[in-house]
Tab-separated table of C-alpha atoms (C1' of nucleotides) in Angstrom:
chain	number	residue	atom	x	y	z
A	1	MET	CA	-26.808	-35.568	-5.064
A	2	ARG	CA	-27.126	-38.407	-2.614
A	3	MET	CA	-26.115	-38.120	1.022
A	4	THR	CA	-23.536	-40.882	1.086
A	5	PRO	CA	-21.354	-41.760	4.095
A	6	GLN	CA	-18.399	-40.234	2.272
A	7	ARG	CA	-20.198	-37.000	1.675
A	8	LYS	CA	-21.429	-36.856	5.260
A	9	LEU	CA	-17.923	-37.424	6.591
A	10	ILE	CA	-16.445	-34.691	4.439
A	11	ILE	CA	-19.096	-32.210	5.584
A	12	ASP	CA	-18.542	-33.184	9.228
A	13	ILE	CA	-14.799	-32.749	8.922
A	14	LEU	CA	-15.228	-29.310	7.361
A	15	LYS	CA	-17.742	-28.182	9.963
A	16	SER	CA	-15.544	-29.342	12.817
A	17	THR	CA	-12.569	-27.158	11.936
A	18	LYS	CA	-11.832	-23.467	11.600
A	19	SER	CA	-8.610	-24.097	9.723
A	20	HIS	CA	-9.918	-23.631	6.168
A	21	PRO	CA	-8.340	-26.876	5.017
A	22	ASP	CA	-7.455	-28.007	1.507
A	23	ALA	CA	-8.505	-31.255	-0.167
A	24	LEU	CA	-5.429	-33.167	0.958
A	25	TRP	CA	-5.922	-32.291	4.616
A	26	ILE	CA	-9.594	-33.285	4.425
A	27	TYR	CA	-8.612	-36.535	2.721
A	28	GLN	CA	-5.965	-37.361	5.321
A	29	ASN	CA	-8.507	-36.828	8.089
A	30	ALA	CA	-11.241	-38.689	6.255
A	31	ILE	CA	-9.227	-41.877	5.791
A	32	LYS	CA	-8.772	-42.079	9.569
A	33	LYS	CA	-12.446	-43.026	9.683
A	34	MET	CA	-12.915	-44.448	6.175
A	35	PRO	CA	-9.571	-45.889	5.136
A	36	ARG	CA	-10.660	-46.766	1.607
A	37	MET	CA	-11.878	-43.312	0.629
A	38	GLY	CA	-10.164	-41.958	-2.467
A	39	LEU	CA	-8.736	-38.528	-2.986
A	40	GLY	CA	-10.838	-38.197	-6.132
A	41	THR	CA	-13.971	-38.592	-4.076
A	42	VAL	CA	-12.858	-35.732	-1.861
A	43	TYR	CA	-12.263	-33.478	-4.855
A	44	ARG	CA	-15.545	-34.433	-6.504
A	45	THR	CA	-17.536	-33.965	-3.316
A	46	LEU	CA	-15.978	-30.604	-2.494
A	47	GLU	CA	-16.723	-29.387	-5.994
A	48	GLN	CA	-20.358	-30.447	-5.749
A	49	LEU	CA	-20.799	-28.938	-2.306
A	50	GLU	CA	-19.378	-25.683	-3.546
A	51	ARG	CA	-21.644	-25.649	-6.581
A	52	GLU	CA	-24.636	-26.202	-4.332
A	53	GLY	CA	-23.557	-23.296	-2.126
A	54	GLU	CA	-23.048	-25.551	0.916
A	55	ILE	CA	-19.419	-24.553	1.322
A	56	LYS	CA	-17.143	-21.825	0.161
A	57	ARG	CA	-13.899	-22.124	-1.765
A	58	ILE	CA	-10.929	-19.900	-1.113
A	59	ASP	CA	-8.174	-19.921	-3.731
A	60	PHE	CA	-4.799	-18.975	-2.290
A	61	LYS	CA	-1.248	-19.616	-3.396
A	62	GLY	CA	-2.451	-22.068	-6.008
A	63	ILE	CA	-4.336	-24.251	-3.560
A	64	ALA	CA	-8.099	-24.486	-3.035
A	65	HIS	CA	-9.182	-24.198	0.594
A	66	TYR	CA	-12.686	-24.749	1.883
A	67	ASP	CA	-14.849	-23.089	4.497
A	68	ALA	CA	-18.099	-24.394	5.960
A	69	ASN	CA	-19.110	-20.830	6.867
A	70	VAL	CA	-20.806	-19.481	3.753
A	71	ASN	CA	-21.565	-16.055	5.218
A	72	VAL	CA	-19.658	-13.206	3.638
A	73	HIS	CA	-16.793	-12.655	6.063
A	74	PRO	CA	-13.222	-11.410	5.662
A	75	HIS	CA	-10.178	-13.658	5.950
A	76	LEU	CA	-6.630	-12.945	6.893
A	77	LEU	CA	-4.227	-14.923	4.682
A	78	CYS	CA	-0.520	-15.375	5.359
A	79	SER	CA	1.557	-14.994	2.229
A	80	LYS	CA	4.430	-16.899	3.807
A	81	CYS	CA	2.870	-20.018	5.338
A	82	GLY	CA	-0.516	-19.972	3.602
A	83	LYS	CA	-2.501	-19.985	6.828
A	84	ILE	CA	-6.059	-18.647	6.656
A	85	VAL	CA	-7.730	-17.065	9.685
A	86	ASP	CA	-11.224	-15.673	10.190
A	87	ILE	CA	-11.586	-12.061	11.222
A	88	SER	CA	-15.272	-12.273	11.986
A	89	ASP	CA	-18.172	-14.583	11.256
A	90	SER	CA	-19.956	-12.136	8.991
A	91	TYR	CA	-19.558	-8.794	7.340
A	92	ASP	CA	-22.036	-6.670	5.506
A	93	PHE	CA	-20.525	-5.882	2.144
A	94	ASP	CA	-23.087	-3.786	0.328
A	95	LEU	CA	-23.144	-4.688	-3.347
A	96	ARG	CA	-25.586	-1.868	-4.156
A	97	ASN	CA	-22.611	0.465	-4.389
A	98	PHE	CA	-21.271	-1.333	-7.426
A	99	ASP	CA	-22.000	-1.730	-11.093
A	100	LEU	CA	-22.098	-5.501	-11.299
A	101	LYS	CA	-22.078	-5.454	-15.140
A	102	GLY	CA	-24.791	-8.062	-15.488
A	103	PHE	CA	-23.067	-10.701	-13.359
A	104	LYS	CA	-25.336	-12.997	-11.361
A	105	ILE	CA	-23.596	-12.908	-8.005
A	106	GLU	CA	-22.863	-16.160	-6.164
A	107	SER	CA	-20.416	-15.252	-3.404
A	108	ILE	CA	-17.961	-12.684	-2.167
A	109	ASN	CA	-14.386	-13.149	-0.964
A	110	LEU	CA	-12.811	-10.516	1.229
A	111	ASP	CA	-9.177	-11.548	1.487
A	112	ILE	CA	-6.711	-9.532	3.484
A	113	ILE	CA	-3.243	-10.768	2.677
A	114	GLY	CA	-0.227	-10.200	4.871
A	115	ILE	CA	2.334	-11.900	7.093
A	116	CYS	CA	1.134	-13.630	10.215
A	117	PRO	CA	2.807	-12.996	13.594
A	118	GLU	CA	4.511	-16.390	13.556
A	119	CYS	CA	6.111	-15.827	10.166
A	120	GLN	CA	7.135	-12.311	11.130
A	121	SER	CA	9.271	-13.715	13.956
A	122	LYS	CA	10.828	-16.356	11.698
A	123	LYS	CA	12.526	-13.755	9.500
A	124	GLY	CA	15.870	-15.542	9.495
A	125	GLU	CA	14.514	-18.461	7.527
A	126	ASN	CA	13.913	-16.483	4.354
B	1	MET	CA	16.539	-7.394	-9.197
B	2	ARG	CA	17.918	-6.190	-12.495
B	3	MET	CA	15.766	-4.580	-15.170
B	4	THR	CA	16.392	-7.051	-17.951
B	5	PRO	CA	14.681	-6.957	-21.359
B	6	GLN	CA	12.587	-9.947	-20.334
B	7	ARG	CA	11.406	-8.262	-17.185
B	8	LYS	CA	10.626	-5.033	-19.028
B	9	LEU	CA	8.608	-6.899	-21.651
B	10	ILE	CA	6.559	-8.736	-19.033
B	11	ILE	CA	5.755	-5.482	-17.227
B	12	ASP	CA	4.830	-3.809	-20.520
B	13	ILE	CA	2.517	-6.654	-21.459
B	14	LEU	CA	0.809	-6.591	-18.092
B	15	LYS	CA	0.385	-2.794	-18.158
B	16	SER	CA	-1.074	-2.869	-21.651
B	17	THR	CA	-4.014	-5.122	-20.808
B	18	LYS	CA	-7.014	-5.053	-18.534
B	19	SER	CA	-7.621	-8.761	-18.923
B	20	HIS	CA	-5.893	-9.939	-15.714
B	21	PRO	CA	-3.929	-12.579	-17.592
B	22	ASP	CA	-2.262	-15.715	-16.304
B	23	ALA	CA	1.360	-16.768	-16.804
B	24	LEU	CA	0.636	-18.743	-19.974
B	25	TRP	CA	-1.092	-15.840	-21.693
B	26	ILE	CA	1.741	-13.504	-20.778
B	27	TYR	CA	4.256	-16.062	-22.058
B	28	GLN	CA	2.407	-16.523	-25.347
B	29	ASN	CA	2.381	-12.769	-25.905
B	30	ALA	CA	5.951	-12.346	-24.780
B	31	ILE	CA	7.373	-14.853	-27.265
B	32	LYS	CA	5.855	-12.819	-30.092
B	33	LYS	CA	8.561	-10.248	-29.351
B	34	MET	CA	11.180	-12.469	-27.726
B	35	PRO	CA	10.804	-15.941	-29.215
B	36	ARG	CA	13.411	-17.545	-26.981
B	37	MET	CA	11.869	-16.501	-23.673
B	38	GLY	CA	11.090	-19.449	-21.396
B	39	LEU	CA	7.944	-20.026	-19.425
B	40	GLY	CA	10.045	-20.424	-16.300
B	41	THR	CA	11.294	-16.884	-16.707
B	42	VAL	CA	7.721	-15.642	-16.813
B	43	TYR	CA	6.858	-17.461	-13.628
B	44	ARG	CA	10.017	-16.309	-11.861
B	45	THR	CA	9.562	-12.712	-12.940
B	46	LEU	CA	5.903	-12.556	-11.957
B	47	GLU	CA	6.732	-13.966	-8.549
B	48	GLN	CA	9.447	-11.369	-7.997
B	49	LEU	CA	7.281	-8.481	-9.200
B	50	GLU	CA	4.548	-9.590	-6.843
B	51	ARG	CA	6.945	-9.823	-3.902
B	52	GLU	CA	8.166	-6.302	-4.663
B	53	GLY	CA	4.569	-5.040	-4.725
B	54	GLU	CA	4.768	-3.997	-8.367
B	55	ILE	CA	1.885	-6.201	-9.425
B	56	LYS	CA	-0.968	-8.000	-7.761
B	57	ARG	CA	-1.785	-11.683	-7.907
B	58	ILE	CA	-5.368	-12.950	-8.060
B	59	ASP	CA	-5.861	-16.655	-7.386
B	60	PHE	CA	-8.996	-18.017	-9.024
B	61	LYS	CA	-10.049	-21.517	-10.036
B	62	GLY	CA	-6.589	-22.831	-9.372
B	63	ILE	CA	-4.850	-20.380	-11.694
B	64	ALA	CA	-2.783	-17.323	-10.761
B	65	HIS	CA	-3.787	-14.162	-12.595
B	66	TYR	CA	-1.909	-10.873	-12.477
B	67	ASP	CA	-2.934	-7.236	-12.383
B	68	ALA	CA	-0.740	-4.192	-12.931
B	69	ASN	CA	-3.159	-2.057	-10.931
B	70	VAL	CA	-2.031	-2.457	-7.329
B	71	ASN	CA	-4.706	-0.200	-5.872
B	72	VAL	CA	-7.291	-1.957	-3.759
B	73	HIS	CA	-10.202	-2.440	-6.107
B	74	PRO	CA	-12.961	-5.022	-6.426
B	75	HIS	CA	-13.072	-7.598	-9.190
B	76	LEU	CA	-15.920	-9.499	-10.746
B	77	LEU	CA	-14.949	-13.122	-11.413
B	78	CYS	CA	-16.933	-15.543	-13.561
B	79	SER	CA	-17.182	-18.963	-11.971
B	80	LYS	CA	-17.974	-20.560	-15.354
B	81	CYS	CA	-15.379	-19.128	-17.748
B	82	GLY	CA	-12.862	-17.709	-15.271
B	83	LYS	CA	-12.989	-14.196	-16.706
B	84	ILE	CA	-11.933	-11.360	-14.371
B	85	VAL	CA	-13.337	-7.850	-14.810
B	86	ASP	CA	-12.619	-4.609	-12.926
B	87	ILE	CA	-15.493	-2.883	-11.210
B	88	SER	CA	-13.579	0.294	-10.444
B	89	ASP	CA	-10.005	1.442	-10.292
B	90	SER	CA	-9.932	1.884	-6.567
B	91	TYR	CA	-12.013	1.318	-3.480
B	92	ASP	CA	-11.517	2.461	0.053
B	93	PHE	CA	-11.666	-0.595	2.231
B	94	ASP	CA	-11.129	0.633	5.784
B	95	LEU	CA	-9.015	-1.835	7.702
B	96	ARG	CA	-9.421	0.106	10.946
B	97	ASN	CA	-12.725	-1.696	11.483
B	98	PHE	CA	-10.961	-5.020	11.879
B	99	ASP	CA	-8.880	-6.883	14.361
B	100	LEU	CA	-5.934	-7.827	12.159
B	101	LYS	CA	-4.530	-10.255	14.745
B	102	GLY	CA	-0.962	-9.079	14.387
B	103	PHE	CA	-0.786	-9.610	10.631
B	104	LYS	CA	1.427	-7.183	8.707
B	105	ILE	CA	-0.894	-6.318	5.818
B	106	GLU	CA	0.410	-6.434	2.263
B	107	SER	CA	-2.675	-6.278	0.042
B	108	ILE	CA	-6.409	-6.756	-0.136
B	109	ASN	CA	-8.496	-8.760	-2.586
B	110	LEU	CA	-12.159	-7.945	-3.037
B	111	ASP	CA	-13.479	-10.712	-5.230
B	112	ILE	CA	-17.124	-10.804	-6.228
B	113	ILE	CA	-17.812	-14.170	-7.781
B	114	GLY	CA	-20.726	-14.901	-10.078
B	115	ILE	CA	-21.737	-15.774	-13.606
B	116	CYS	CA	-21.002	-13.304	-16.342
B	117	PRO	CA	-23.698	-12.260	-18.865
B	118	GLU	CA	-22.093	-14.319	-21.650
B	119	CYS	CA	-22.107	-17.519	-19.611
B	120	GLN	CA	-25.654	-16.899	-18.418
B	121	SER	CA	-26.878	-17.015	-22.016
B	122	LYS	CA	-24.909	-20.191	-22.744
B	123	LYS	CA	-26.946	-22.225	-20.253
B	124	GLY	CA	-27.490	-25.152	-22.625
B	125	GLU	CA	-23.839	-26.018	-22.657
B	126	ASN	CA	-23.681	-27.121	-19.050
C	1	DG	C1'	35.662	-12.401	-12.573
C	2	DT	C1'	31.637	-12.615	-9.934
C	3	DA	C1'	27.016	-12.409	-9.261
C	4	DC	C1'	22.748	-12.652	-11.103
C	5	DA	C1'	19.251	-13.886	-14.780
C	6	DT	C1'	17.919	-16.816	-18.524
C	7	DG	C1'	16.517	-20.967	-21.378
C	8	DC	C1'	15.499	-25.392	-21.307
C	9	DA	C1'	13.940	-29.594	-19.617
C	10	DA	C1'	12.683	-32.371	-15.938
C	11	DA	C1'	10.189	-32.743	-11.790
C	12	DA	C1'	6.773	-31.547	-8.389
C	13	DT	C1'	2.226	-30.366	-7.048
C	14	DT	C1'	-2.560	-30.025	-7.351
C	15	DT	C1'	-6.607	-31.336	-9.661
C	16	DT	C1'	-9.384	-33.879	-13.044
C	17	DT	C1'	-10.873	-37.861	-15.422
C	18	DG	C1'	-12.002	-42.781	-17.191
C	19	DC	C1'	-13.680	-46.822	-15.983
C	20	DA	C1'	-14.964	-51.041	-13.642
C	21	DA	C1'	-16.954	-52.283	-9.345
C	22	DA	C1'	-20.074	-51.174	-5.670
C	23	DA	C1'	-24.120	-49.025	-3.544
C	24	DC	C1'	-28.468	-47.375	-3.646
C	25	DA	C1'	-33.401	-46.444	-5.044
D	1	DT	C1'	-32.647	-53.007	-13.014
D	2	DG	C1'	-31.085	-48.678	-13.851
D	3	DT	C1'	-28.792	-44.742	-12.023
D	4	DT	C1'	-25.490	-42.665	-9.204
D	5	DT	C1'	-21.269	-42.782	-6.533
D	6	DT	C1'	-16.950	-44.703	-5.333
D	7	DG	C1'	-12.041	-46.329	-5.499
D	8	DC	C1'	-8.273	-46.556	-8.028
D	9	DA	C1'	-4.990	-45.278	-11.274
D	10	DA	C1'	-3.637	-42.654	-14.971
D	11	DA	C1'	-3.550	-38.268	-17.032
D	12	DA	C1'	-3.852	-33.317	-17.218
D	13	DA	C1'	-2.781	-28.756	-15.869
D	14	DT	C1'	-0.125	-25.495	-13.494
D	15	DT	C1'	3.961	-24.207	-11.250
D	16	DT	C1'	8.690	-24.899	-9.516
D	17	DT	C1'	13.353	-26.213	-9.844
D	18	DG	C1'	18.279	-27.625	-11.361
D	19	DC	C1'	21.737	-26.593	-14.028
D	20	DA	C1'	24.570	-25.093	-17.812
D	21	DT	C1'	24.910	-20.980	-20.370
D	22	DG	C1'	24.718	-16.175	-21.052
D	23	DT	C1'	24.787	-11.306	-19.575
D	24	DA	C1'	25.920	-7.268	-16.971
D	25	DC	C1'	28.492	-4.735	-13.785
DNA sequence: GTACATGCAAAATTTTTGCAAAACA
DNA sequence: TGTTTTGCAAAAATTTTGCATGTAC
């Protein structure tokens, strides 16, 4: 995989945010600097980066979000607004306690799902 | 929410399998017993059951899977074929170690992602 | 009768793909 | 030149929604 300007921009955008963005958000930010970039390029690049272990994918509410921090670390996810927040930068989850049934492990997602403070105060809107 | 025949059937199907099926699989099995059931009903019912805490949703590879076991328990997920396998029926994940940032916790997903033994032996196909 | 749930089809959303043109080695 | 990547548009896949009809209390 070549390091193209498109790929570099996508990595930069992901590394510069802690918001765990989805492909559309990355695309919308990317075209501010490269107006002709296509959404397909964003999807293809994110998929490649994930396969290479450069970034981590978080599936939530039917949308793929991406994280430049590939350490194992737990996330808080809001089931109302879909927001994803880091709890810490790393967490030691000891796989030796488990029977991994022959799986070759690639990554671990620790997702703690709940309602964020903002959505708790907006109760009337539901 | 009323306990309709459709809802009962969907719960029965989900409780009778350990395969963590998606909406389409549940629908295809449901119409064997209720041929006129609509896919929309399956989606609506699964969403309601999840909101009520009766079942658990697992987002993986862009598809929503469902689990009748609502205990916190880790899953093995195959990044090639999408298969989801239980490691154990329950696991004590102690939230007291974390700063939950005001989130009201609803559920926890422990997802261990890797390549299953079957897909490891099918290397040529990629 | 009223309120809620369903079936069906259409629409919306997210993601993938085909292909010609462009960029790079 | 040959290979890889991009942009663009179309298509695919999954999920949601509107609405008329049906069902239950």
